[in-house]
Coordinates of C-alpha atoms and ligand atoms in Angstrom, one line a residue:
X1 CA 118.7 135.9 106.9
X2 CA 118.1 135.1 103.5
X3 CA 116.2 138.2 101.0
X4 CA 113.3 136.1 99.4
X5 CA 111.4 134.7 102.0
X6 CA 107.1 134.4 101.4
X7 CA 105.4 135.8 104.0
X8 CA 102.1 133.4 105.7
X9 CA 100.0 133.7 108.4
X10 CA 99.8 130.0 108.6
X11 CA 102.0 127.2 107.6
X12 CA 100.6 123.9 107.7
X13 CA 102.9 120.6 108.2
X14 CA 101.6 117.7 106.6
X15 CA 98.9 117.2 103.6
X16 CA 96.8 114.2 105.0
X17 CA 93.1 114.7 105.6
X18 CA 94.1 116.5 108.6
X19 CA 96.4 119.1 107.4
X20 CA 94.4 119.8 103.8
X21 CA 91.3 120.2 106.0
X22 CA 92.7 123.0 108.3
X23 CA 94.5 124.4 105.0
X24 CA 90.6 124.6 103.5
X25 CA 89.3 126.0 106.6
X26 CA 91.7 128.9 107.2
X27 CA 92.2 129.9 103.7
X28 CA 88.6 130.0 103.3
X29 CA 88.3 132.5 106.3
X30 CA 90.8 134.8 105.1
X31 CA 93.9 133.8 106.2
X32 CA 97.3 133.2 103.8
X33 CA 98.0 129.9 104.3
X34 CA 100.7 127.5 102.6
X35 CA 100.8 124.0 103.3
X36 CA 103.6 121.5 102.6
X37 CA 103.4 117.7 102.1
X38 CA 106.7 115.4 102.4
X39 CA 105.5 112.8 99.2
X40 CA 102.2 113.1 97.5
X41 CA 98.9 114.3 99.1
X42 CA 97.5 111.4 101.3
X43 CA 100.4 109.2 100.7
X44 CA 100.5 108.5 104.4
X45 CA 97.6 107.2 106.7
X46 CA 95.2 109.3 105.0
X47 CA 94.8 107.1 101.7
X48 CA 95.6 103.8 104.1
X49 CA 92.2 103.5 106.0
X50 CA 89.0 101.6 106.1
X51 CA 87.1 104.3 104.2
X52 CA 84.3 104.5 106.4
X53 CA 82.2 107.5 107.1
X54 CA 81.7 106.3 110.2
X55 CA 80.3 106.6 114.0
X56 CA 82.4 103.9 115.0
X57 CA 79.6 100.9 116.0
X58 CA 82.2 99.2 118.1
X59 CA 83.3 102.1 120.1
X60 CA 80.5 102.1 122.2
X61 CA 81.9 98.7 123.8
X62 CA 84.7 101.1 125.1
X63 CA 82.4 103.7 126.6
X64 CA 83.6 106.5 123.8
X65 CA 80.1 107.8 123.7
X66 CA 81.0 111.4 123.1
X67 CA 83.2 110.5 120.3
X68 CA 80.6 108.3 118.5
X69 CA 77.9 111.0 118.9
X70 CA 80.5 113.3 117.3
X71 CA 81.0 111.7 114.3
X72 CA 77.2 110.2 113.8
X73 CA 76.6 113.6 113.1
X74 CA 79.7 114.5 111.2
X75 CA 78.5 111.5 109.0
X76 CA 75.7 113.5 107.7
X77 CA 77.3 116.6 107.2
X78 CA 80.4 115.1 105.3
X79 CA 77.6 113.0 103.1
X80 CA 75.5 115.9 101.7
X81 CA 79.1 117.5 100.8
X82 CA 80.5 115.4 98.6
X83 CA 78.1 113.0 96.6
X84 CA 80.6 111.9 94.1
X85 CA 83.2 110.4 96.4
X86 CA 81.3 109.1 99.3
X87 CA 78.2 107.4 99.7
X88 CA 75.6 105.5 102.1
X89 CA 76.3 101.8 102.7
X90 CA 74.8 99.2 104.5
X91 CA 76.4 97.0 106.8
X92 CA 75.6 93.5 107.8
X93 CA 76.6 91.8 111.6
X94 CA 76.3 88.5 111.7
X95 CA 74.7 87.2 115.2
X96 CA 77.3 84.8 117.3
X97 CA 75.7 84.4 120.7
X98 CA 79.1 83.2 122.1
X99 CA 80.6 86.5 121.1
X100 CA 78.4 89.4 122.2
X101 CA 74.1 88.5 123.4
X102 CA 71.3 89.7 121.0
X103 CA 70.7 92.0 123.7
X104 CA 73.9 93.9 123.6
X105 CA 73.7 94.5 120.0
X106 CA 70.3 95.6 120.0
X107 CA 71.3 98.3 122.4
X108 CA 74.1 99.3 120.8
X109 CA 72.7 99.5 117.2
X110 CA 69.7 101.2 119.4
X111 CA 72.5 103.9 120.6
X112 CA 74.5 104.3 116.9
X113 CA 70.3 105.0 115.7
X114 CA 69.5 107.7 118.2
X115 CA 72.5 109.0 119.5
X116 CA 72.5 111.8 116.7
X117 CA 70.1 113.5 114.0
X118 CA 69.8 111.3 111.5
X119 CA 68.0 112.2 107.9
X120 CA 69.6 110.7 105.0
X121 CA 70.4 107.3 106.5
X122 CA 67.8 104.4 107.0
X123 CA 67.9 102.7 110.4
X124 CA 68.7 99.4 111.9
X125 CA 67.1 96.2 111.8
X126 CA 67.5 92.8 112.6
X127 CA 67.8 90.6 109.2
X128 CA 67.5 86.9 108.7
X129 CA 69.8 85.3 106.1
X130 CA 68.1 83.6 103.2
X131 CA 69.6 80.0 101.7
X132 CA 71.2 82.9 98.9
X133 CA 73.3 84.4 101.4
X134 CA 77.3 84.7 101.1
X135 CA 77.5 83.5 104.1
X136 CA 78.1 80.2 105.9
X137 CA 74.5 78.3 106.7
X138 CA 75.2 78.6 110.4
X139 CA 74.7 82.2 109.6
X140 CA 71.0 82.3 110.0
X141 CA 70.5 86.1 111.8
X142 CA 72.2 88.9 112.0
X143 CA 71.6 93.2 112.3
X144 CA 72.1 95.5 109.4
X145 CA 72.5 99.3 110.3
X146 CA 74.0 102.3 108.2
X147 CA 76.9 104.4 107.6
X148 CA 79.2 106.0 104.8
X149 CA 82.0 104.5 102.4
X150 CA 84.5 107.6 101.8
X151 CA 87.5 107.7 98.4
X152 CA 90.0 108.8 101.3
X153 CA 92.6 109.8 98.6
X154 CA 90.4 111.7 97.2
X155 CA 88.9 114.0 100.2
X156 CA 92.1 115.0 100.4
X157 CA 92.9 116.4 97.4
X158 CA 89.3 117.7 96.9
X159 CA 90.4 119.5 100.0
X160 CA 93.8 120.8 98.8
X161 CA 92.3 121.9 95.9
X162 CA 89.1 124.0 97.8
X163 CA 91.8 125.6 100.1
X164 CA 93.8 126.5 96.5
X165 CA 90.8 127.9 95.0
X166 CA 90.6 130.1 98.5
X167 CA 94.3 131.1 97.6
X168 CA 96.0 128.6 99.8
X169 CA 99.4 127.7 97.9
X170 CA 99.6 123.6 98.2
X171 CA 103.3 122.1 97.7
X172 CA 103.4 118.4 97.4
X173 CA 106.9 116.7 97.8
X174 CA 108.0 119.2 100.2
X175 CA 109.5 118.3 103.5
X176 CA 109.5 121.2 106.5
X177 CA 113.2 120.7 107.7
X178 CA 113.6 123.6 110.1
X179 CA 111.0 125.5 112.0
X180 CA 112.0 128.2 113.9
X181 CA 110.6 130.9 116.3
X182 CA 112.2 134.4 116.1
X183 CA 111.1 137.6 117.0
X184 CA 107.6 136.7 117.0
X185 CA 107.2 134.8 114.3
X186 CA 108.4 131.5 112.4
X187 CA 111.1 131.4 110.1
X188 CA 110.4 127.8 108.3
X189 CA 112.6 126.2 105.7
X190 CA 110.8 123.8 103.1
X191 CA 112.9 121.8 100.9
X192 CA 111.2 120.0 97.7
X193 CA 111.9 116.4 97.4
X194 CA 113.1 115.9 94.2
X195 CA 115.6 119.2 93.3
X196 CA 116.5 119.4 97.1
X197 CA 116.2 123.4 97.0
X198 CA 114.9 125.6 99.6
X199 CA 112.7 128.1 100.3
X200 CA 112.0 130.0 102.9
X201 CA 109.0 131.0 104.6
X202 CA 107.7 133.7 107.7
X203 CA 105.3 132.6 109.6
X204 CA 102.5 133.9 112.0
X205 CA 101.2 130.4 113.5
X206 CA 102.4 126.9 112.5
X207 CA 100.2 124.0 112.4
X208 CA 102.3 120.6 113.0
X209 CA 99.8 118.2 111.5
X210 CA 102.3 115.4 110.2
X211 CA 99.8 112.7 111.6
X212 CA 102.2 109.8 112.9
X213 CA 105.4 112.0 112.3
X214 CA 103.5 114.6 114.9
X215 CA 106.1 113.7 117.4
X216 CA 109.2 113.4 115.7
X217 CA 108.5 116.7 113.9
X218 CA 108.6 117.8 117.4
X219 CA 112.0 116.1 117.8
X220 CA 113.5 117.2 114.4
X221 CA 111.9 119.7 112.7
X222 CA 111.1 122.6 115.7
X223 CA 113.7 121.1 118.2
X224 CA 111.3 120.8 121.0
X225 CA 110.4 118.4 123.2
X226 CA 106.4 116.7 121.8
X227 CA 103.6 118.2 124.3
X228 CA 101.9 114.8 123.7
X229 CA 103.2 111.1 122.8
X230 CA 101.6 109.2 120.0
X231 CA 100.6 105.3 120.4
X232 CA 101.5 104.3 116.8
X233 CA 99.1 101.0 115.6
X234 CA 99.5 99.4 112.6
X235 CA 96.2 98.3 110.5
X236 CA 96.2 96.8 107.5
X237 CA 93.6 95.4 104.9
X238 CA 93.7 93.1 101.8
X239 CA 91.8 93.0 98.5
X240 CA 90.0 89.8 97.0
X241 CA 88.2 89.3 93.9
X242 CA 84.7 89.8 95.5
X243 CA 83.2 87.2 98.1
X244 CA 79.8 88.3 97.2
X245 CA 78.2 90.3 94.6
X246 CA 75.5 91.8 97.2
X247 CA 75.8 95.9 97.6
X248 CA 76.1 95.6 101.3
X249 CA 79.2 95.2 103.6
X250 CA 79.6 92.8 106.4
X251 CA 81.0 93.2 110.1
X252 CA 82.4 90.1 111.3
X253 CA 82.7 89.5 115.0
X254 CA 86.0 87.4 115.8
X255 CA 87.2 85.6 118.9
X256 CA 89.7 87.9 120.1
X257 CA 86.5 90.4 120.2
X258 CA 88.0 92.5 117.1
X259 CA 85.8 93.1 114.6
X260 CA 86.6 93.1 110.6
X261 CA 85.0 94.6 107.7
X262 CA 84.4 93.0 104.5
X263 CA 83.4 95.8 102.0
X264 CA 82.5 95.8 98.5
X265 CA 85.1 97.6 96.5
X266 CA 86.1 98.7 92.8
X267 CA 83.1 96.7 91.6
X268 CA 85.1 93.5 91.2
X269 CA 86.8 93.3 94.8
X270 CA 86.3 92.9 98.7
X271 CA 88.1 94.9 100.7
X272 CA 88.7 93.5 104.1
X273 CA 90.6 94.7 107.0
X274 CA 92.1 95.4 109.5
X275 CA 93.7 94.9 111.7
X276 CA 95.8 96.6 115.4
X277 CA 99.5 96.0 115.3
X278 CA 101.8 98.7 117.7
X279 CA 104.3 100.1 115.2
X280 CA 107.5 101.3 116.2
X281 CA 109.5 101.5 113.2
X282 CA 109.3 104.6 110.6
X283 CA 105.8 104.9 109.4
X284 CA 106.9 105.3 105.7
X285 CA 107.4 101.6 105.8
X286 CA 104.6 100.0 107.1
X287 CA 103.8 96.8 105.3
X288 CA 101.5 94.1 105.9
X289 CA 102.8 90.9 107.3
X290 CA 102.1 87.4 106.7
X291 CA 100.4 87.1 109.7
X292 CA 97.9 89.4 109.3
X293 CA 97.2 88.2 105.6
X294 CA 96.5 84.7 107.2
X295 CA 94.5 86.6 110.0
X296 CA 92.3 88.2 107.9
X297 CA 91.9 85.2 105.7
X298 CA 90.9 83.3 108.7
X299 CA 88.1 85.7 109.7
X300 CA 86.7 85.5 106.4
X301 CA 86.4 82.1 106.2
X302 CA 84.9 81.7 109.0
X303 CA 82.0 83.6 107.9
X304 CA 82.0 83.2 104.2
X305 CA 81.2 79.6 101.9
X306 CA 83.9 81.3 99.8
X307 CA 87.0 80.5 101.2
X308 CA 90.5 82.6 100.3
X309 CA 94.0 82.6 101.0
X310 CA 97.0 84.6 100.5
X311 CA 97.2 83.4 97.0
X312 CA 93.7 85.2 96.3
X313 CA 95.3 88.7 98.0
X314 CA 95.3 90.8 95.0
X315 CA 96.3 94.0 96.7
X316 CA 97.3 94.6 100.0
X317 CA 97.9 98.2 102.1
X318 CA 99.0 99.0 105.8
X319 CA 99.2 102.1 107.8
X320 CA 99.6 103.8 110.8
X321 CA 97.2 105.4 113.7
X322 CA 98.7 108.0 115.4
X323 CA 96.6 107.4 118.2
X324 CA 97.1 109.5 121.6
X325 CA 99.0 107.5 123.8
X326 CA 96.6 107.1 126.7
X327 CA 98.8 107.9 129.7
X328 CA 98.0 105.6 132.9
X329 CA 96.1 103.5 130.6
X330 CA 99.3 102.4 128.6
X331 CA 99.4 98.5 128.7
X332 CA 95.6 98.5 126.5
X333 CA 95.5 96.7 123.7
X334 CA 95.5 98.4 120.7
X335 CA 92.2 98.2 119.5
X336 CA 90.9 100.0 122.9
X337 CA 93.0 103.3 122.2
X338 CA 90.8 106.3 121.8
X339 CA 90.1 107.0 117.8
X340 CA 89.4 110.6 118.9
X341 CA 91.9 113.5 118.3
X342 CA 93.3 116.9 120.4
X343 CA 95.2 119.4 119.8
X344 CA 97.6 121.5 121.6
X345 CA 98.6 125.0 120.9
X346 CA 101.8 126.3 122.4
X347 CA 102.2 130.2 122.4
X348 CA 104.8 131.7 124.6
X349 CA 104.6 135.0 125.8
X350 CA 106.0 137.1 122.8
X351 CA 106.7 133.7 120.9
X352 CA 104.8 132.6 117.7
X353 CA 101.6 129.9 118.5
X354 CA 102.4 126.2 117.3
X355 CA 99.4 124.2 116.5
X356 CA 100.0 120.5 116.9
X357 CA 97.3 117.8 116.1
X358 CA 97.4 114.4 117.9
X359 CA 94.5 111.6 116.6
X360 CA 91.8 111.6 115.1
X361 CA 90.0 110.2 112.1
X362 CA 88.9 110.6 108.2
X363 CA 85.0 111.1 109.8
X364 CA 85.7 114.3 112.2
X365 CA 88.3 115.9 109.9
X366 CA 85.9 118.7 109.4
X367 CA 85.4 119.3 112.8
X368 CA 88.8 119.2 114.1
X369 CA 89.7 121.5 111.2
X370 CA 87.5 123.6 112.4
X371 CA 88.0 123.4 115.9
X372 CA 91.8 124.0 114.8
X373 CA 91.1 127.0 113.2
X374 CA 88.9 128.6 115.9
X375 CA 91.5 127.9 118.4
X376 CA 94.1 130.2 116.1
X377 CA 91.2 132.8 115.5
X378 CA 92.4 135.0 118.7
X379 CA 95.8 135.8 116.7
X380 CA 94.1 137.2 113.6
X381 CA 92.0 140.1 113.7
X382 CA 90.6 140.4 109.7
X383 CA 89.4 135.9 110.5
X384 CA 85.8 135.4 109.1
X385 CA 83.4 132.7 110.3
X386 CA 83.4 129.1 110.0
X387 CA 81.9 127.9 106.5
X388 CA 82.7 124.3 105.8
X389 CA 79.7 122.9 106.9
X390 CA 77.1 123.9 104.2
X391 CA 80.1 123.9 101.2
X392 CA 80.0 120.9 98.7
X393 CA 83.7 120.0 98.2
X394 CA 84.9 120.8 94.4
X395 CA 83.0 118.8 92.1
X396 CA 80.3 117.8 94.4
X397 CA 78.0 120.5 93.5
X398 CA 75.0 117.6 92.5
X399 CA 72.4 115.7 93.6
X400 CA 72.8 112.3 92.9
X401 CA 75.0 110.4 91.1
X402 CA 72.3 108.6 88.6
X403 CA 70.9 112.0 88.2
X404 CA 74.6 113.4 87.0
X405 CA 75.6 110.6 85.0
X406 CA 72.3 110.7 83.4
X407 CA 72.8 114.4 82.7
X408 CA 76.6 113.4 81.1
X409 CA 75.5 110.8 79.0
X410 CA 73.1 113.4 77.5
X411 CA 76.0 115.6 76.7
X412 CA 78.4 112.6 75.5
X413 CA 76.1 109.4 74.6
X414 CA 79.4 108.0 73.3
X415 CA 80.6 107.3 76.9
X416 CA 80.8 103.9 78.0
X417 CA 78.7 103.7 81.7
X418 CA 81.6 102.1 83.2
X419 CA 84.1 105.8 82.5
X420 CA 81.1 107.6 83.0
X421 CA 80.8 105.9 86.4
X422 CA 84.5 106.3 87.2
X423 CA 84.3 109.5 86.7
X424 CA 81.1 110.8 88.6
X425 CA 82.4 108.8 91.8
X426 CA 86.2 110.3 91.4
X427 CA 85.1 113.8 90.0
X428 CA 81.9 114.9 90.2
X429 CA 81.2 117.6 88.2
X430 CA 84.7 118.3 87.7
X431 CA 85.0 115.4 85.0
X432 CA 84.0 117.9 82.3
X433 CA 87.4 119.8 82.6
X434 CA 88.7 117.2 80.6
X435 CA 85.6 116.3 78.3
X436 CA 86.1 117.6 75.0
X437 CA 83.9 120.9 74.6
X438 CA 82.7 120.1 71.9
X439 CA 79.3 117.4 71.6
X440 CA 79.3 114.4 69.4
X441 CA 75.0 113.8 68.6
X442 CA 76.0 110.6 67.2
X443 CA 76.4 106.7 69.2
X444 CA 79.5 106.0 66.8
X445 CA 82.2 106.9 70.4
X446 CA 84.1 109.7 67.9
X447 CA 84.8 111.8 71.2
X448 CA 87.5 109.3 72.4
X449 CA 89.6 110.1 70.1
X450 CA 89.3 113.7 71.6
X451 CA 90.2 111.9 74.8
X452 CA 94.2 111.5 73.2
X453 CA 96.0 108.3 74.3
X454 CA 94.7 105.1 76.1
X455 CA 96.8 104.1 78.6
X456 CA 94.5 100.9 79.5
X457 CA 91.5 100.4 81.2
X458 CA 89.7 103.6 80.4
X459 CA 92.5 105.9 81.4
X460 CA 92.6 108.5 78.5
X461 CA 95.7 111.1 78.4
X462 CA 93.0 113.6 79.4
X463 CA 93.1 112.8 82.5
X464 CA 96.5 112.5 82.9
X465 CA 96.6 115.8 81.7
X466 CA 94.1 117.2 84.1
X467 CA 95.3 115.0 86.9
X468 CA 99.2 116.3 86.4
X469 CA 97.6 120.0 86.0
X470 CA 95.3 120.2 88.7
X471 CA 95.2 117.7 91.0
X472 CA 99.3 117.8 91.9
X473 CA 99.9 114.0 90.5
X474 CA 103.8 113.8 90.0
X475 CA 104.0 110.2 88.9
X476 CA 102.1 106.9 88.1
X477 CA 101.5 105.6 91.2
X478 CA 100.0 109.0 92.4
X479 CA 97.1 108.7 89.5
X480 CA 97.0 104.6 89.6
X481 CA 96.6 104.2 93.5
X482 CA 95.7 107.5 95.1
X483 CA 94.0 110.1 92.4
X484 CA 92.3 106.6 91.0
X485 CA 92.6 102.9 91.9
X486 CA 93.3 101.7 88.3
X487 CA 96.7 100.0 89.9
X488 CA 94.2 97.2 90.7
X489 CA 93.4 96.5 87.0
X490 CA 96.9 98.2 85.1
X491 CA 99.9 95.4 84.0
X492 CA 103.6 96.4 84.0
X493 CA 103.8 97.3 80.7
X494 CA 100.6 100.1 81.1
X495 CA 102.2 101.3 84.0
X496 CA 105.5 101.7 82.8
X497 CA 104.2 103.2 79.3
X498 CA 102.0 105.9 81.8
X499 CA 104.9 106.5 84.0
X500 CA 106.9 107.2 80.6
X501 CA 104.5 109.8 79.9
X502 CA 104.4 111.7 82.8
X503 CA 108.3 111.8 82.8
X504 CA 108.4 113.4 79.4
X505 CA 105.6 115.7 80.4
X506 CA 107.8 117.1 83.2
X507 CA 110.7 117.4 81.0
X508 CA 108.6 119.8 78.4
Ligands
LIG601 C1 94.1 101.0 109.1 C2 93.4 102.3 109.4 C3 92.0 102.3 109.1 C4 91.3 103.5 109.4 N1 90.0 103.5 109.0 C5 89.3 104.7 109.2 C6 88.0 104.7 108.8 O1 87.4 103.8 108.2 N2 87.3 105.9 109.0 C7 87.9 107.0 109.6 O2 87.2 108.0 109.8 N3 89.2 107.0 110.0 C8 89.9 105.9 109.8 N4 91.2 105.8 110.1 C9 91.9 107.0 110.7 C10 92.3 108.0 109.6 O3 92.8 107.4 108.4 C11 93.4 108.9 110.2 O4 92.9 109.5 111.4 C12 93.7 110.1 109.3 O5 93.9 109.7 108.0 C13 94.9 110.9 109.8 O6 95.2 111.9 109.0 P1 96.4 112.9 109.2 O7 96.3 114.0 108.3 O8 96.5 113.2 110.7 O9 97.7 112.0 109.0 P2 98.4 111.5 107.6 O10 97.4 111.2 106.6 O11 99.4 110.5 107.9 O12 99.1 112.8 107.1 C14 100.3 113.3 107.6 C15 101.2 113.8 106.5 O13 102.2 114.6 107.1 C16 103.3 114.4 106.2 N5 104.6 114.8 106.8 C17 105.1 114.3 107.9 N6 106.2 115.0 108.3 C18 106.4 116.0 107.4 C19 107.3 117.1 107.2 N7 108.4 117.2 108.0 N8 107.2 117.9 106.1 C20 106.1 117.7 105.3 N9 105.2 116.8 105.4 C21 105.3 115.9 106.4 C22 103.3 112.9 105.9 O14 104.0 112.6 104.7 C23 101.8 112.6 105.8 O15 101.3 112.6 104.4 C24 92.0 104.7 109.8 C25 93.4 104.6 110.0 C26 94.1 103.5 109.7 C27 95.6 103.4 109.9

């Protein structure tokens, strides 16, 4: 047994949404909790979605009414939050008769209004489309209806870093290799990724919530057999220089009867995706395929006067649902498989409980952290109530984000709007830890010199500094494509100049 082991009472597996938002929850109630993440935070599924806030309109087709009601109203709570990285949006369905009646539609968009409390979101209407629509002119009616765009990178670590501030250690690039029951308890061995030493930890419960590696940490990590099998499904998306400069997004019916968003991203972009592959191979490399690039070309141009192909495909991204694999139902198309989540919790007489989480999405993370929590509550006698819904995540502390960036610019007039933007919609409120203190009254921009080296396209060594000292980013690609999305805009030479930087930093 080795001498320096750290005591826990909970050790969470896995720092996507899931695992950071249990992580927040217990820590926040009391409990010691350390949580250990393979790569970076949300390097999996968790910085791989749609980045909707969303009900789930097209759920309702598949009679998962309890699920949709869940997260309408998981929507609203998750919205008042965290104004800086999510937000309401719009969304546009053209009409195709051929694909799903008037009638249907209206009753489902009737449902997605009513089925929960709404308060900060408008509701549905029919539209017609003007001659200065984006779309095609046989496009002449559609619906419009409501719900949330979501940074998905960025709820996470907002998370990791409200369960640190609740005393929750956080280790990035640190697989669990061995967990263990003995004599009550779980002996765990972590192992960081890039020095390949161990620690060890004792634990009182242990939460496996490695998302699509649920199962095989099961098979490899505890030795045991998985309670639950996971349907792995693929989705992937692309990114386009924009197909239309109006603020809303579209939902495009297609003729298998998927559905595919096209979303307005980074200012300059369209986002559009996705799509529902099985997966059987390791979900560290998922990768879109030329197929599905063409596939969601083709659904775009169906709808759109602007017409793309691969050629126009900027960036791409895939990942994985770990879906619950549906039992008597296998044989269902992918895109049928419940979007809802469960969790199991295995406690032996005398034996340590094991938490496992199966499914689920970004919108009910919240409430299956919860939910998580309360079902561990019955081991721990000193665990306070659940908080999460009332508490802004860090930074979010505001009211909106005109009214904060009018506040900034106030405090540092020699901001360009376009950081000042940035920054309110990645940070909040937490943008002034790396403002300079002091004010500049003058419109002559002396305060980005404070700011220390540009890296390119208003990426200042300040944040890099903050970014490497409080937000866990290791290496460029963890600040240009998961604590920011400035790997859209940076060329070879900026990123190799920024990953230069961070290596030296690490070497100090
Ligand atoms: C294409 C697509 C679109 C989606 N769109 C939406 C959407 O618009 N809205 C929505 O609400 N939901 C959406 N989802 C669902 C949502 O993204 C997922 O439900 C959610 O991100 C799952 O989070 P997770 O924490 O369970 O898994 P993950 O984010 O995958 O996290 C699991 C983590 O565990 C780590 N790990 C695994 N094994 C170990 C180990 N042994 N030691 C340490 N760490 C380990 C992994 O590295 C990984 O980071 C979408 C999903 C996909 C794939």
């Amino acid at each position: 047994m080795p001498t320096n082991v750290t005591d826990v009472d909970v050790l969470v597996i896995g720092g996507g949404v899931n695992g950071v938002g249990i992580a927040m929850d217990g820590a926040g109630r009391g409990l010691k909790v350390a949580l250990c993440e393979m790569h970076d935070l949300a390097s999996a599924t968790s910085s791989n979605s749609s980045k909707l806030i969303h009900g789930g309109l097209r759920y309702l087709e598949h009679y998962e009414f309890a699920l949709v009601k869940k997260a309408l109203a998981e929507r609203e709570v998750l919205l008042a939050n965290a104004p800086h990285i999510m937000w309401p949006l719009r969304f546009r369905l053209p009409h195709q008769g051929a694909l799903r009646p008037a009638w249907m539609l209206r009753l489902g968009l009737y449902l997605y209004d009513h089925l929960a409390k709404r308060s900060q979101l408008p509701s549905s209407h029919s539209v017609r489309f003007s001659t200065n629509s984006p779309l095609k002119s046989s496009f002449t009616k559609g619906f419009e209806y409501s719900d949330g765009w979501v940074d998905d990178a960025r709820l996470v670590v907002l998370c990791a870093m409200a369960a640190q501030q609740h005393g929750a250690e956080i280790k990035p690039r640190t697989a669990c290799i061995s967990a263990q029951r003995t004599q009550g308890v779980w002996q765990v061995i972590l192992e960081n990724a890039d020095t390949h030493t161990q620690q060890h930890y004792r634990a009182k419960v242990l939460i496996n919530a490695a998302g699509p590696w649920a199962s095989s940490v099961f098979d490899k990590v505890i030795e045991q057999a998985a309670p639950q099998q996971l349907r792995l499904v693929k989705g992937s998306h692309i990114v386009v220089p924009q197909l239309h400069s109006q603020p809303q997004a579209y939902i495009l019916q297609h003729i298998d009867h998927r559905i595919v968003f096209v979303i307005p991203y980074e200012q300059h972009f369209s986002l559009i995706g996705t799509t529902d592959v099985d997966y059987q191979g390791d979900p560290a490399q998922v990768a879109i395929s030329t197929d599905e690039i063409d596939y969601l070309c083709q659904v775009a141009n169906d709808h759109f006067s602007q017409q793309i192909s691969a050629k126009d495909v900027v960036w791409s991204y895939a990942g994985v649902r770990p879906l619950i694999e549906a039992g008597q139902a296998a044989g269902q198309q992918a895109q049928t498989a419940s979007r809802d989540y469960r969790f199991t919790v295995d406690a032996p007489q005398g034996g340590a409980p094991l938490l496992s989480v199966f499914g689920g999405k970004l919108t009910t993370y919240r409430l299956l952290s919860e939910d998580a929590v309360n079902a561990i509550s019955p081991y721990f006698a000193h665990i306070s109530a659940p908080w999460t819904k009332d508490a802004t995540l860090p930074g979010g502390d505001f009211s909106s984000q005109p009214a904060l960036i009018a506040q900034l610019r106030q405090h540092y007039p020699w901001l360009n709007h376009s950081e000042l933007q940035r920054w309110v919609r990645s940070y909040g409120r937490l943008c002034v830890e790396f403002l300079p203190k002091t004010q500049h009254s003058n419109h002559t921009k002396p305060g980005y010199q404070a700011l220390g080296e540009h890296f390119g396209c208003g990426l200042y060594q300040a944040e890099v500094d903050y970014l490497m000292r409080q937000e866990w980013a290791y290496n460029a690609n963890d600040i240009l494509w998961r604590r920011t999305k400035l790997g859209l805009s940076f060329n070879e030479q900026q990123i190799a100049r920024l990953q230069q930087y961070m290596q030296a930093k690490h070497t100090l």
